[in-house]
Amino acid sequence: MNGVMTFSELANFIWSVADLLRGDYKRADYGKIILPFTLLRRLECVLEPTKAKVFGGRPPARRLQARRLRQDYPALHPPAPLGVRARAH
């Protein structure tokens, strides 16, 4: 083989890997759950070169959102177990 896969060979390979990774998901649900995450990951990889420009040095929004949630709803975030130091924010 010359290292180039046809479309159908590539599709069959992808689905064989998907079957291995599917785990407890039913085949009918797989496309609704796993494939969208695969698409999001691919978009993240494609957009990686522009990530620094987009964020402009700011921390990602999810980190800021988690920090706000800890401040606004401390009861949802129990203290660290004994012997574990809390991280500085």
Short mmCIF file of N, CA, C and O in Angstrom, two decimals, residues 32-79:
data_model
loop_
_atom_site.label_atom_id
_atom_site.label_comp_id
_atom_site.label_asym_id
_atom_site.label_seq_id
_atom_site.Cartn_x
_atom_site.Cartn_y
_atom_site.Cartn_z
N LYS A 32 -24.80 11.13 18.52
CA LYS A 32 -25.36 12.29 19.21
C LYS A 32 -24.44 12.79 20.32
O LYS A 32 -24.55 13.93 20.74
N ILE A 33 -23.56 11.93 20.81
CA ILE A 33 -22.76 12.27 21.98
C ILE A 33 -21.27 12.44 21.64
O ILE A 33 -20.70 13.50 21.85
N ILE A 34 -20.65 11.42 21.11
CA ILE A 34 -19.21 11.42 20.91
C ILE A 34 -18.80 12.23 19.69
O ILE A 34 -17.84 13.01 19.74
N LEU A 35 -19.48 12.06 18.58
CA LEU A 35 -19.05 12.74 17.36
C LEU A 35 -19.07 14.27 17.47
O LEU A 35 -18.15 14.92 16.97
N PRO A 36 -20.03 14.88 18.14
CA PRO A 36 -19.94 16.35 18.31
C PRO A 36 -18.68 16.77 19.08
O PRO A 36 -18.06 17.78 18.75
N PHE A 37 -18.28 15.98 20.08
CA PHE A 37 -17.05 16.31 20.80
C PHE A 37 -15.82 16.14 19.91
O PHE A 37 -14.85 16.88 20.02
N THR A 38 -15.87 15.16 19.01
CA THR A 38 -14.78 14.97 18.07
C THR A 38 -14.67 16.19 17.15
O THR A 38 -13.58 16.67 16.87
N LEU A 39 -15.81 16.68 16.70
CA LEU A 39 -15.82 17.87 15.85
C LEU A 39 -15.28 19.08 16.61
O LEU A 39 -14.46 19.85 16.07
N LEU A 40 -15.70 19.26 17.85
CA LEU A 40 -15.19 20.38 18.65
C LEU A 40 -13.68 20.30 18.84
O LEU A 40 -12.97 21.30 18.76
N ARG A 41 -13.18 19.10 19.09
CA ARG A 41 -11.73 18.93 19.24
C ARG A 41 -11.01 19.27 17.95
O ARG A 41 -9.96 19.92 17.96
N ARG A 42 -11.56 18.85 16.83
CA ARG A 42 -10.94 19.17 15.54
C ARG A 42 -10.92 20.68 15.32
O ARG A 42 -9.91 21.23 14.87
N LEU A 43 -12.00 21.35 15.63
CA LEU A 43 -12.04 22.81 15.49
C LEU A 43 -11.00 23.46 16.40
O LEU A 43 -10.33 24.42 16.00
N GLU A 44 -10.85 22.95 17.61
CA GLU A 44 -9.86 23.49 18.53
C GLU A 44 -8.45 23.36 17.94
O GLU A 44 -7.66 24.29 18.01
N CYS A 45 -8.16 22.21 17.34
CA CYS A 45 -6.84 22.00 16.74
C CYS A 45 -6.61 22.94 15.55
O CYS A 45 -5.53 23.50 15.39
N VAL A 46 -7.63 23.10 14.72
CA VAL A 46 -7.50 23.96 13.54
C VAL A 46 -7.33 25.42 13.94
O VAL A 46 -6.57 26.16 13.32
N LEU A 47 -8.01 25.84 15.00
CA LEU A 47 -7.96 27.24 15.43
C LEU A 47 -6.83 27.55 16.41
O LEU A 47 -6.67 28.70 16.82
N GLU A 48 -6.03 26.56 16.77
CA GLU A 48 -4.95 26.74 17.74
C GLU A 48 -4.01 27.90 17.39
O GLU A 48 -3.65 28.67 18.28
N PRO A 49 -3.61 28.09 16.13
CA PRO A 49 -2.69 29.19 15.82
C PRO A 49 -3.24 30.58 16.17
O PRO A 49 -2.47 31.50 16.41
N THR A 50 -4.54 30.73 16.21
CA THR A 50 -5.13 32.05 16.50
C THR A 50 -5.59 32.19 17.95
O THR A 50 -6.11 33.24 18.33
N LYS A 51 -5.40 31.16 18.75
CA LYS A 51 -5.91 31.16 20.12
C LYS A 51 -5.35 32.31 20.97
O LYS A 51 -6.09 33.01 21.66
N ALA A 52 -4.05 32.52 20.92
CA ALA A 52 -3.43 33.59 21.72
C ALA A 52 -3.96 34.95 21.32
O ALA A 52 -4.22 35.80 22.18
N LYS A 53 -4.15 35.16 20.04
CA LYS A 53 -4.67 36.44 19.57
C LYS A 53 -6.10 36.67 20.04
O LYS A 53 -6.48 37.76 20.46
N VAL A 54 -6.91 35.62 20.01
CA VAL A 54 -8.31 35.72 20.42
C VAL A 54 -8.42 36.01 21.91
O VAL A 54 -9.17 36.89 22.33
N PHE A 55 -7.66 35.27 22.73
CA PHE A 55 -7.73 35.47 24.18
C PHE A 55 -6.99 36.72 24.62
O PHE A 55 -7.27 37.26 25.68
N GLY A 56 -6.03 37.19 23.86
CA GLY A 56 -5.31 38.40 24.20
C GLY A 56 -4.64 38.35 25.56
O GLY A 56 -4.56 39.34 26.26
N GLY A 57 -4.15 37.18 25.97
CA GLY A 57 -3.46 37.05 27.24
C GLY A 57 -4.36 36.82 28.43
O GLY A 57 -3.90 36.64 29.54
N ARG A 58 -5.68 36.85 28.24
CA ARG A 58 -6.62 36.60 29.34
C ARG A 58 -6.75 35.11 29.58
O ARG A 58 -6.62 34.31 28.66
N PRO A 59 -7.05 34.70 30.80
CA PRO A 59 -7.28 33.28 31.05
C PRO A 59 -8.58 32.83 30.38
O PRO A 59 -9.48 33.64 30.15
N PRO A 60 -8.67 31.56 30.03
CA PRO A 60 -9.90 31.06 29.41
C PRO A 60 -11.13 31.34 30.28
O PRO A 60 -11.05 31.38 31.50
N ALA A 61 -12.26 31.53 29.63
CA ALA A 61 -13.51 31.89 30.33
C ALA A 61 -13.91 30.84 31.36
O ALA A 61 -14.44 31.18 32.40
N ARG A 62 -13.68 29.58 31.09
CA ARG A 62 -14.12 28.54 32.04
C ARG A 62 -13.40 28.69 33.38
O ARG A 62 -13.95 28.42 34.42
N ARG A 63 -12.14 29.14 33.36
CA ARG A 63 -11.41 29.34 34.60
C ARG A 63 -12.02 30.51 35.37
O ARG A 63 -12.19 30.45 36.58
N LEU A 64 -12.35 31.58 34.65
CA LEU A 64 -12.98 32.73 35.30
C LEU A 64 -14.35 32.36 35.84
O LEU A 64 -14.73 32.76 36.93
N GLN A 65 -15.11 31.59 35.07
CA GLN A 65 -16.44 31.18 35.50
C GLN A 65 -16.36 30.31 36.75
O GLN A 65 -17.13 30.50 37.68
N ALA A 66 -15.41 29.39 36.80
CA ALA A 66 -15.26 28.54 37.98
C ALA A 66 -14.91 29.38 39.20
O ALA A 66 -15.42 29.14 40.30
N ARG A 67 -14.06 30.37 39.02
CA ARG A 67 -13.68 31.24 40.13
C ARG A 67 -14.89 32.01 40.64
O ARG A 67 -15.11 32.11 41.84
N ARG A 68 -15.71 32.52 39.72
CA ARG A 68 -16.92 33.26 40.13
C ARG A 68 -17.90 32.34 40.87
O ARG A 68 -18.51 32.74 41.85
N LEU A 69 -18.05 31.12 40.40
CA LEU A 69 -18.95 30.18 41.06
C LEU A 69 -18.48 29.87 42.48
O LEU A 69 -19.29 29.79 43.40
N ARG A 70 -17.17 29.71 42.66
CA ARG A 70 -16.65 29.45 44.02
C ARG A 70 -16.92 30.63 44.94
O ARG A 70 -17.23 30.46 46.10
N GLN A 71 -16.81 31.85 44.39
CA GLN A 71 -17.04 33.04 45.22
C GLN A 71 -18.53 33.22 45.53
O GLN A 71 -18.89 33.54 46.65
N ASP A 72 -19.37 33.02 44.53
CA ASP A 72 -20.80 33.27 44.71
C ASP A 72 -21.53 32.15 45.44
O ASP A 72 -22.54 32.38 46.10
N TYR A 73 -21.05 30.91 45.31
CA TYR A 73 -21.73 29.75 45.89
C TYR A 73 -20.73 28.89 46.66
O TYR A 73 -20.45 27.75 46.27
N PRO A 74 -20.19 29.39 47.76
CA PRO A 74 -19.17 28.61 48.48
C PRO A 74 -19.69 27.28 49.02
O PRO A 74 -18.92 26.36 49.19
N ALA A 75 -20.98 27.17 49.27
CA ALA A 75 -21.53 25.92 49.80
C ALA A 75 -21.40 24.78 48.79
O ALA A 75 -21.36 23.61 49.17
N LEU A 76 -21.31 25.11 47.51
CA LEU A 76 -21.17 24.08 46.49
C LEU A 76 -19.75 23.56 46.37
O LEU A 76 -19.49 22.56 45.73
N HIS A 77 -18.81 24.26 47.00
CA HIS A 77 -17.41 23.90 46.90
C HIS A 77 -16.87 23.62 48.30
O HIS A 77 -16.45 24.53 48.99
N PRO A 78 -16.92 22.36 48.72
CA PRO A 78 -16.48 22.04 50.07
C PRO A 78 -14.99 22.33 50.24
O PRO A 78 -14.24 22.38 49.27
N PRO A 79 -14.57 22.54 51.47
CA PRO A 79 -13.15 22.82 51.72
C PRO A 79 -12.30 21.62 51.31
O PRO A 79 -12.79 20.49 51.24
#
